[in-house]
Short mmCIF file of C-alpha atoms and ligand atoms in Angstrom, two decimals:
data_model
loop_
_atom_site.label_atom_id
_atom_site.label_comp_id
_atom_site.label_asym_id
_atom_site.label_seq_id
_atom_site.Cartn_x
_atom_site.Cartn_y
_atom_site.Cartn_z
CA UNK A 1 0.00 -0.01 -0.01
CA UNK A 2 1.03 3.54 -0.71
CA UNK A 3 2.26 5.38 2.43
CA UNK A 4 0.15 8.56 2.80
CA UNK A 5 0.55 11.35 5.30
CA UNK A 6 -0.81 10.84 8.94
CA UNK A 7 -3.49 10.62 10.12
CA UNK A 8 -4.47 8.95 6.97
CA UNK A 9 -3.68 5.40 5.82
CA UNK A 10 -4.58 3.03 3.02
CA UNK A 11 -5.54 -0.56 3.67
CA UNK A 12 -7.64 -3.38 2.18
CA UNK A 13 -11.40 -2.92 2.58
CA UNK A 14 -12.96 -5.35 5.13
CA UNK A 15 -16.62 -6.20 5.75
CA UNK A 16 -16.81 -4.00 8.87
CA UNK A 17 -16.07 -1.02 6.57
CA UNK A 18 -19.26 -1.54 4.48
CA UNK A 19 -21.59 0.90 6.41
CA UNK A 20 -19.01 3.79 6.06
CA UNK A 21 -18.35 2.83 2.49
CA UNK A 22 -22.12 2.84 1.67
CA UNK A 23 -22.48 6.29 3.29
CA UNK A 24 -19.75 7.74 0.99
CA UNK A 25 -21.26 5.85 -1.93
CA UNK A 26 -24.71 7.34 -1.27
CA UNK A 27 -23.17 10.87 -1.13
CA UNK A 28 -21.24 10.23 -4.41
CA UNK A 29 -23.34 8.50 -7.00
CA UNK A 30 -26.82 8.93 -8.41
CA UNK A 31 -27.65 5.31 -7.85
CA UNK A 32 -25.91 4.08 -4.72
CA UNK A 33 -24.50 0.61 -4.34
CA UNK A 34 -26.09 -1.91 -2.03
CA UNK A 35 -24.70 -3.63 1.05
CA UNK A 36 -25.03 -6.98 -0.84
CA UNK A 37 -22.89 -5.67 -3.64
CA UNK A 38 -19.94 -4.84 -1.41
CA UNK A 39 -20.44 -7.99 0.61
CA UNK A 40 -20.24 -10.10 -2.59
CA UNK A 41 -17.21 -8.19 -3.76
CA UNK A 42 -15.37 -8.74 -0.58
CA UNK A 43 -16.41 -12.34 0.24
CA UNK A 44 -17.15 -13.98 -3.15
CA UNK A 45 -15.43 -12.25 -5.94
CA UNK A 46 -11.86 -13.51 -6.26
CA UNK A 47 -11.12 -11.05 -9.05
CA UNK A 48 -12.01 -8.01 -6.91
CA UNK A 49 -9.56 -5.79 -4.91
CA UNK A 50 -10.86 -3.01 -2.75
CA UNK A 51 -9.00 -0.44 -0.69
CA UNK A 52 -10.17 2.19 1.80
CA UNK A 53 -8.57 5.43 2.81
CA UNK A 54 -8.93 5.59 6.58
CA UNK A 55 -8.64 8.78 8.68
CA UNK A 56 -7.30 8.10 12.07
CA UNK A 57 -9.07 5.07 13.67
CA UNK A 58 -12.42 4.17 12.26
CA UNK A 59 -13.43 7.07 9.95
CA UNK A 60 -13.18 6.53 6.23
CA UNK A 61 -12.31 9.29 3.76
CA UNK A 62 -12.76 7.18 0.61
CA UNK A 63 -12.50 3.91 -1.19
CA UNK A 64 -11.57 2.39 -4.52
CA UNK A 65 -11.83 -0.92 -6.11
CA UNK A 66 -10.77 -2.91 -9.27
CA UNK A 67 -11.14 -6.27 -10.90
CA UNK A 68 -8.42 -8.28 -12.66
CA UNK A 69 -10.13 -10.04 -15.60
CA UNK A 70 -8.16 -11.70 -18.39
CA UNK A 71 -5.10 -9.72 -17.88
CA UNK A 72 -6.91 -6.44 -17.81
CA UNK A 73 -7.61 -4.18 -14.74
CA UNK A 74 -11.01 -2.63 -14.59
CA UNK A 75 -11.59 0.12 -12.12
CA UNK A 76 -14.98 -0.57 -10.67
CA UNK A 77 -15.37 2.37 -8.37
CA UNK A 78 -13.50 5.21 -6.64
CA UNK A 79 -15.04 7.88 -4.30
CA UNK A 80 -13.96 10.38 -1.70
CA UNK A 81 -16.27 11.71 1.06
CA UNK A 82 -17.49 15.17 -0.04
CA UNK A 83 -15.98 16.85 3.06
CA UNK A 84 -12.56 15.50 1.96
CA UNK A 85 -12.54 16.29 -1.75
CA UNK A 86 -10.25 18.63 -3.57
CA UNK A 87 -7.28 17.92 -1.26
CA UNK A 88 -5.49 15.05 -3.07
CA UNK A 89 -7.34 12.17 -1.42
CA UNK A 90 -8.84 10.93 -4.71
CA UNK A 91 -5.34 11.01 -6.18
CA UNK A 92 -4.02 8.98 -3.15
CA UNK A 93 -6.67 6.44 -3.84
CA UNK A 94 -6.09 6.24 -7.61
CA UNK A 95 -2.23 6.18 -7.27
CA UNK A 96 -2.42 3.33 -4.72
CA UNK A 97 -4.92 1.44 -6.88
CA UNK A 98 -2.65 1.78 -9.97
CA UNK A 99 0.43 0.66 -7.93
CA UNK A 100 -1.50 -2.43 -6.62
CA UNK A 101 -2.88 -3.23 -10.11
CA UNK A 102 0.46 -2.77 -11.77
CA UNK A 103 2.00 -5.40 -9.48
CA UNK A 104 -0.43 -7.92 -11.10
CA UNK A 105 1.21 -7.28 -14.41
CA UNK A 106 -1.88 -6.40 -16.47
CA UNK A 107 -1.91 -5.39 -20.13
CA UNK A 108 -4.11 -2.29 -19.61
CA UNK A 109 -6.21 -0.51 -17.12
CA UNK A 110 -9.81 0.42 -18.16
CA UNK A 111 -12.72 2.34 -16.57
CA UNK A 112 -16.04 3.98 -17.54
CA UNK A 113 -16.85 7.49 -16.40
CA UNK A 114 -19.94 9.54 -16.90
CA UNK A 115 -19.62 12.04 -19.78
CA UNK A 116 -20.55 14.88 -17.36
CA UNK A 117 -18.14 13.88 -14.63
CA UNK A 118 -15.41 16.39 -15.49
CA UNK A 119 -13.70 16.13 -12.12
CA UNK A 120 -13.08 12.40 -12.42
CA UNK A 121 -12.10 12.71 -16.04
CA UNK A 122 -9.53 15.37 -15.07
CA UNK A 123 -8.16 13.00 -12.43
CA UNK A 124 -7.87 10.15 -14.83
CA UNK A 125 -6.19 12.32 -17.49
CA UNK A 126 -3.74 13.48 -14.91
CA UNK A 127 -2.85 9.77 -14.57
CA UNK A 128 -2.42 9.47 -18.36
CA UNK A 129 -5.67 7.70 -19.11
CA UNK A 130 -6.76 8.23 -22.72
CA UNK A 131 -10.31 8.36 -24.01
CA UNK A 132 -10.73 5.39 -26.37
CA UNK A 133 -14.48 5.06 -26.83
CA UNK A 134 -18.08 5.88 -25.71
CA UNK A 135 -20.77 3.59 -24.50
CA UNK A 136 -24.05 5.32 -25.43
CA UNK A 137 -26.66 5.76 -22.76
CA UNK A 138 -24.57 3.32 -20.55
CA UNK A 139 -25.92 4.70 -17.22
CA UNK A 140 -29.51 3.50 -16.87
CA UNK A 141 -30.31 5.90 -14.09
CA UNK A 142 -29.66 9.19 -16.01
CA UNK A 143 -29.32 7.83 -19.60
CA UNK A 144 -25.84 9.44 -19.72
CA UNK A 145 -23.06 8.17 -22.02
CA UNK A 146 -20.02 6.45 -20.56
CA UNK A 147 -16.56 7.58 -21.71
CA UNK A 148 -14.30 4.59 -21.77
CA UNK A 149 -10.68 5.42 -20.70
CA UNK A 150 -7.54 3.27 -20.61
CA UNK A 151 -3.96 3.23 -19.72
CA UNK A 152 -2.27 0.73 -22.23
CA UNK A 153 1.05 -0.36 -20.87
CA UNK A 154 2.28 -1.48 -24.39
CA UNK A 155 1.81 2.07 -25.57
CA UNK A 156 2.94 3.82 -22.39
CA UNK A 157 6.26 1.98 -21.67
CA UNK A 158 7.43 4.72 -19.14
CA UNK A 159 4.29 4.47 -17.07
CA UNK A 160 5.79 2.35 -14.24
CA UNK A 161 8.63 4.79 -13.74
CA UNK A 162 6.32 7.75 -13.85
CA UNK A 163 4.03 6.10 -11.27
CA UNK A 164 6.95 5.36 -8.98
CA UNK A 165 8.00 9.01 -9.19
CA UNK A 166 4.49 10.03 -8.16
CA UNK A 167 4.59 7.67 -5.27
CA UNK A 168 7.91 9.01 -4.27
CA UNK A 169 6.67 12.61 -4.33
CA UNK A 170 3.73 11.50 -2.19
CA UNK A 171 6.19 10.69 0.64
CA UNK A 172 7.34 14.21 0.77
CA UNK A 173 3.82 15.64 1.35
CA UNK A 174 1.83 16.28 4.55
CA UNK A 175 -2.01 16.11 4.93
CA UNK A 176 -3.64 19.61 4.89
C1 COA B 201 -13.47 12.01 -8.50
C2 COA B 201 -13.09 12.09 -6.99
C3 COA B 201 -12.70 10.71 -6.49
C4 COA B 201 -11.78 12.94 -6.99
O1 COA B 201 -11.33 13.00 -5.59
P1 COA B 201 -10.73 14.37 -4.96
O2 COA B 201 -10.17 13.94 -3.66
O3 COA B 201 -11.73 15.33 -4.94
O4 COA B 201 -9.61 14.71 -6.06
P2 COA B 201 -8.17 15.30 -5.71
O5 COA B 201 -8.25 16.41 -4.76
O6 COA B 201 -7.30 14.17 -5.44
O7 COA B 201 -7.79 15.83 -7.24
C5 COA B 201 -7.02 15.08 -8.09
C6 COA B 201 -7.27 15.71 -9.48
O8 COA B 201 -8.60 15.52 -9.73
C7 COA B 201 -9.01 16.59 -10.60
N1 COA B 201 -10.03 17.45 -9.86
C8 COA B 201 -10.26 17.39 -8.49
N2 COA B 201 -11.32 18.32 -8.29
C9 COA B 201 -11.61 18.89 -9.39
C10 COA B 201 -12.55 19.82 -9.76
N3 COA B 201 -13.36 20.39 -8.85
N4 COA B 201 -12.62 20.21 -11.13
C11 COA B 201 -11.84 19.67 -12.04
N5 COA B 201 -10.90 18.71 -11.71
C12 COA B 201 -10.79 18.34 -10.42
C13 COA B 201 -7.81 17.43 -10.81
O9 COA B 201 -7.16 16.85 -12.06
C14 COA B 201 -6.99 17.06 -9.65
O10 COA B 201 -5.57 17.27 -9.77
P3 COA B 201 -4.93 18.72 -9.49
O11 COA B 201 -5.19 19.00 -8.09
O12 COA B 201 -3.48 18.53 -9.84
O13 COA B 201 -5.62 19.63 -10.49
C15 COA B 201 -14.21 12.77 -6.17
O14 COA B 201 -14.53 13.99 -6.77
C16 COA B 201 -15.37 11.89 -5.95
O15 COA B 201 -15.56 11.05 -5.07
N6 COA B 201 -16.42 12.12 -6.77
C17 COA B 201 -17.69 11.37 -6.69
C18 COA B 201 -17.61 9.94 -7.10
C19 COA B 201 -17.04 9.86 -8.55
O16 COA B 201 -17.46 10.61 -9.47
N7 COA B 201 -16.16 8.84 -8.72
C20 COA B 201 -15.63 8.59 -10.09
C21 COA B 201 -16.46 7.57 -10.82
S1 COA B 201 -15.79 7.26 -12.42
#
Protein backbone atom coordinates (compact mmCIF):
# COMPACT_ATOMS: atom_id res chain seq x y z
CA UNK A 1 0.00 0.00 0.00
CA UNK A 2 1.07 3.56 -0.71
CA UNK A 3 2.29 5.41 2.40
CA UNK A 4 0.13 8.52 2.79
CA UNK A 5 0.57 11.32 5.35
CA UNK A 6 -0.76 10.80 8.90
CA UNK A 7 -3.46 10.65 10.16
CA UNK A 8 -4.47 8.94 6.90
CA UNK A 9 -3.68 5.40 5.85
CA UNK A 10 -4.56 3.05 3.02
CA UNK A 11 -5.52 -0.56 3.67
CA UNK A 12 -7.64 -3.35 2.15
CA UNK A 13 -11.40 -2.93 2.62
CA UNK A 14 -12.97 -5.33 5.14
CA UNK A 15 -16.62 -6.28 5.74
CA UNK A 16 -16.79 -4.02 8.82
CA UNK A 17 -16.07 -1.02 6.53
CA UNK A 18 -19.24 -1.55 4.49
CA UNK A 19 -21.56 0.85 6.42
CA UNK A 20 -19.06 3.73 6.10
CA UNK A 21 -18.38 2.84 2.47
CA UNK A 22 -22.13 2.86 1.71
CA UNK A 23 -22.48 6.29 3.28
CA UNK A 24 -19.74 7.72 1.02
CA UNK A 25 -21.25 5.86 -1.93
CA UNK A 26 -24.68 7.37 -1.22
CA UNK A 27 -23.14 10.86 -1.17
CA UNK A 28 -21.19 10.22 -4.37
CA UNK A 29 -23.35 8.47 -6.98
CA UNK A 30 -26.86 8.99 -8.43
CA UNK A 31 -27.65 5.29 -7.85
CA UNK A 32 -25.90 4.10 -4.70
CA UNK A 33 -24.50 0.61 -4.38
CA UNK A 34 -26.11 -1.92 -2.04
CA UNK A 35 -24.70 -3.63 1.03
CA UNK A 36 -25.02 -6.95 -0.81
CA UNK A 37 -22.90 -5.71 -3.68
CA UNK A 38 -19.96 -4.85 -1.43
CA UNK A 39 -20.47 -8.00 0.61
CA UNK A 40 -20.26 -10.10 -2.57
CA UNK A 41 -17.23 -8.18 -3.77
CA UNK A 42 -15.38 -8.77 -0.49
CA UNK A 43 -16.37 -12.35 0.22
CA UNK A 44 -17.19 -14.01 -3.14
CA UNK A 45 -15.38 -12.25 -5.93
CA UNK A 46 -11.83 -13.59 -6.25
CA UNK A 47 -11.14 -11.05 -9.00
CA UNK A 48 -11.98 -8.01 -6.86
CA UNK A 49 -9.53 -5.84 -4.95
CA UNK A 50 -10.86 -3.02 -2.77
CA UNK A 51 -8.99 -0.47 -0.68
CA UNK A 52 -10.08 2.20 1.78
CA UNK A 53 -8.52 5.47 2.82
CA UNK A 54 -8.91 5.61 6.59
CA UNK A 55 -8.61 8.80 8.64
CA UNK A 56 -7.30 8.09 12.11
CA UNK A 57 -9.05 5.11 13.71
CA UNK A 58 -12.41 4.20 12.26
CA UNK A 59 -13.45 7.07 9.97
CA UNK A 60 -13.22 6.52 6.23
CA UNK A 61 -12.33 9.28 3.78
CA UNK A 62 -12.77 7.21 0.62
CA UNK A 63 -12.48 3.90 -1.15
CA UNK A 64 -11.58 2.40 -4.51
CA UNK A 65 -11.80 -0.96 -6.19
CA UNK A 66 -10.75 -2.88 -9.26
CA UNK A 67 -11.14 -6.27 -10.88
CA UNK A 68 -8.43 -8.23 -12.66
CA UNK A 69 -10.10 -10.00 -15.58
CA UNK A 70 -8.21 -11.75 -18.40
CA UNK A 71 -5.10 -9.67 -17.91
CA UNK A 72 -6.99 -6.39 -17.77
CA UNK A 73 -7.56 -4.22 -14.75
CA UNK A 74 -11.01 -2.64 -14.62
CA UNK A 75 -11.55 0.14 -12.10
CA UNK A 76 -15.01 -0.58 -10.69
CA UNK A 77 -15.34 2.38 -8.34
CA UNK A 78 -13.56 5.25 -6.63
CA UNK A 79 -15.07 7.84 -4.29
CA UNK A 80 -13.99 10.37 -1.68
CA UNK A 81 -16.26 11.71 1.06
CA UNK A 82 -17.53 15.16 -0.02
CA UNK A 83 -15.91 16.78 3.06
CA UNK A 84 -12.53 15.45 1.95
CA UNK A 85 -12.59 16.29 -1.75
CA UNK A 86 -10.25 18.64 -3.56
CA UNK A 87 -7.28 17.93 -1.27
CA UNK A 88 -5.53 15.08 -3.05
CA UNK A 89 -7.41 12.18 -1.44
CA UNK A 90 -8.80 10.88 -4.74
CA UNK A 91 -5.32 11.02 -6.18
CA UNK A 92 -3.95 8.97 -3.26
CA UNK A 93 -6.62 6.33 -3.86
CA UNK A 94 -6.04 6.20 -7.62
CA UNK A 95 -2.26 6.17 -7.32
CA UNK A 96 -2.43 3.37 -4.75
CA UNK A 97 -4.90 1.42 -6.90
CA UNK A 98 -2.63 1.75 -9.94
CA UNK A 99 0.42 0.60 -7.96
CA UNK A 100 -1.50 -2.42 -6.63
CA UNK A 101 -2.91 -3.15 -10.07
CA UNK A 102 0.48 -2.82 -11.76
CA UNK A 103 1.96 -5.42 -9.43
CA UNK A 104 -0.47 -7.91 -11.05
CA UNK A 105 1.18 -7.23 -14.43
CA UNK A 106 -1.90 -6.37 -16.50
CA UNK A 107 -1.87 -5.36 -20.15
CA UNK A 108 -4.06 -2.37 -19.57
CA UNK A 109 -6.28 -0.51 -17.12
CA UNK A 110 -9.80 0.44 -18.17
CA UNK A 111 -12.71 2.32 -16.66
CA UNK A 112 -16.01 3.95 -17.54
CA UNK A 113 -16.86 7.44 -16.41
CA UNK A 114 -19.98 9.54 -16.89
CA UNK A 115 -19.64 12.00 -19.76
CA UNK A 116 -20.58 14.85 -17.41
CA UNK A 117 -18.13 13.89 -14.67
CA UNK A 118 -15.43 16.42 -15.50
CA UNK A 119 -13.72 16.08 -12.12
CA UNK A 120 -13.12 12.36 -12.42
CA UNK A 121 -12.07 12.68 -16.06
CA UNK A 122 -9.52 15.34 -15.09
CA UNK A 123 -8.14 13.01 -12.40
CA UNK A 124 -7.87 10.15 -14.89
CA UNK A 125 -6.24 12.36 -17.52
CA UNK A 126 -3.73 13.47 -14.88
CA UNK A 127 -2.87 9.76 -14.55
CA UNK A 128 -2.44 9.48 -18.35
CA UNK A 129 -5.71 7.71 -19.09
CA UNK A 130 -6.78 8.24 -22.67
CA UNK A 131 -10.33 8.33 -24.02
CA UNK A 132 -10.75 5.33 -26.31
CA UNK A 133 -14.50 5.08 -26.81
CA UNK A 134 -18.01 5.91 -25.72
CA UNK A 135 -20.78 3.60 -24.52
CA UNK A 136 -24.03 5.30 -25.50
CA UNK A 137 -26.63 5.71 -22.73
CA UNK A 138 -24.60 3.34 -20.54
CA UNK A 139 -25.94 4.67 -17.23
CA UNK A 140 -29.53 3.52 -16.89
CA UNK A 141 -30.37 5.97 -14.07
CA UNK A 142 -29.67 9.16 -16.04
CA UNK A 143 -29.27 7.83 -19.60
CA UNK A 144 -25.83 9.43 -19.70
CA UNK A 145 -23.07 8.17 -21.99
CA UNK A 146 -20.01 6.47 -20.52
CA UNK A 147 -16.59 7.55 -21.68
CA UNK A 148 -14.23 4.58 -21.84
CA UNK A 149 -10.70 5.46 -20.72
CA UNK A 150 -7.58 3.31 -20.61
CA UNK A 151 -3.91 3.18 -19.80
CA UNK A 152 -2.31 0.74 -22.23
CA UNK A 153 1.08 -0.38 -20.92
CA UNK A 154 2.26 -1.46 -24.37
CA UNK A 155 1.76 2.09 -25.60
CA UNK A 156 2.94 3.79 -22.40
CA UNK A 157 6.23 1.99 -21.61
CA UNK A 158 7.45 4.67 -19.17
CA UNK A 159 4.31 4.49 -17.07
CA UNK A 160 5.79 2.38 -14.23
CA UNK A 161 8.67 4.79 -13.78
CA UNK A 162 6.28 7.73 -13.84
CA UNK A 163 4.01 6.07 -11.25
CA UNK A 164 7.00 5.35 -9.01
CA UNK A 165 7.98 9.03 -9.17
CA UNK A 166 4.42 10.04 -8.21
CA UNK A 167 4.59 7.65 -5.24
CA UNK A 168 7.97 9.02 -4.21
CA UNK A 169 6.65 12.59 -4.37
CA UNK A 170 3.76 11.51 -2.15
CA UNK A 171 6.13 10.63 0.69
CA UNK A 172 7.30 14.27 0.80
CA UNK A 173 3.80 15.64 1.40
CA UNK A 174 1.78 16.30 4.56
CA UNK A 175 -2.00 16.12 4.98
CA UNK A 176 -3.66 19.57 4.92
C1 LIG B 1 -13.49 11.96 -8.50
C2 LIG B 1 -13.07 12.09 -7.03
C3 LIG B 1 -12.72 10.69 -6.52
C4 LIG B 1 -11.81 12.97 -6.97
O1 LIG B 1 -11.37 13.00 -5.62
P1 LIG B 1 -10.75 14.33 -4.95
O2 LIG B 1 -10.15 13.94 -3.67
O3 LIG B 1 -11.76 15.39 -4.95
O4 LIG B 1 -9.63 14.71 -6.04
P2 LIG B 1 -8.17 15.28 -5.73
O5 LIG B 1 -8.25 16.42 -4.78
O6 LIG B 1 -7.27 14.14 -5.40
O7 LIG B 1 -7.77 15.87 -7.16
C5 LIG B 1 -7.01 15.11 -8.08
C6 LIG B 1 -7.26 15.63 -9.47
O8 LIG B 1 -8.63 15.48 -9.80
C7 LIG B 1 -9.04 16.60 -10.61
N1 LIG B 1 -9.99 17.41 -9.87
C8 LIG B 1 -10.28 17.37 -8.54
N2 LIG B 1 -11.27 18.25 -8.24
C9 LIG B 1 -11.60 18.84 -9.41
C10 LIG B 1 -12.56 19.84 -9.77
N3 LIG B 1 -13.38 20.39 -8.86
N4 LIG B 1 -12.65 20.20 -11.06
C11 LIG B 1 -11.85 19.65 -12.01
N5 LIG B 1 -10.91 18.72 -11.73
C12 LIG B 1 -10.79 18.32 -10.45
C13 LIG B 1 -7.78 17.38 -10.90
O9 LIG B 1 -7.15 16.82 -12.03
C14 LIG B 1 -6.97 17.09 -9.65
O10 LIG B 1 -5.60 17.28 -9.84
P3 LIG B 1 -4.93 18.73 -9.53
O11 LIG B 1 -5.21 18.98 -8.07
O12 LIG B 1 -3.49 18.53 -9.82
O13 LIG B 1 -5.63 19.70 -10.41
C15 LIG B 1 -14.18 12.76 -6.17
O14 LIG B 1 -14.52 13.97 -6.77
C16 LIG B 1 -15.41 11.92 -5.96
O15 LIG B 1 -15.49 11.09 -5.06
N6 LIG B 1 -16.45 12.13 -6.81
C17 LIG B 1 -17.71 11.40 -6.70
C18 LIG B 1 -17.55 9.95 -7.13
C19 LIG B 1 -17.05 9.84 -8.54
O16 LIG B 1 -17.46 10.58 -9.44
N7 LIG B 1 -16.16 8.86 -8.79
C20 LIG B 1 -15.62 8.59 -10.10
C21 LIG B 1 -16.45 7.58 -10.78
S1 LIG B 1 -15.84 7.22 -12.45
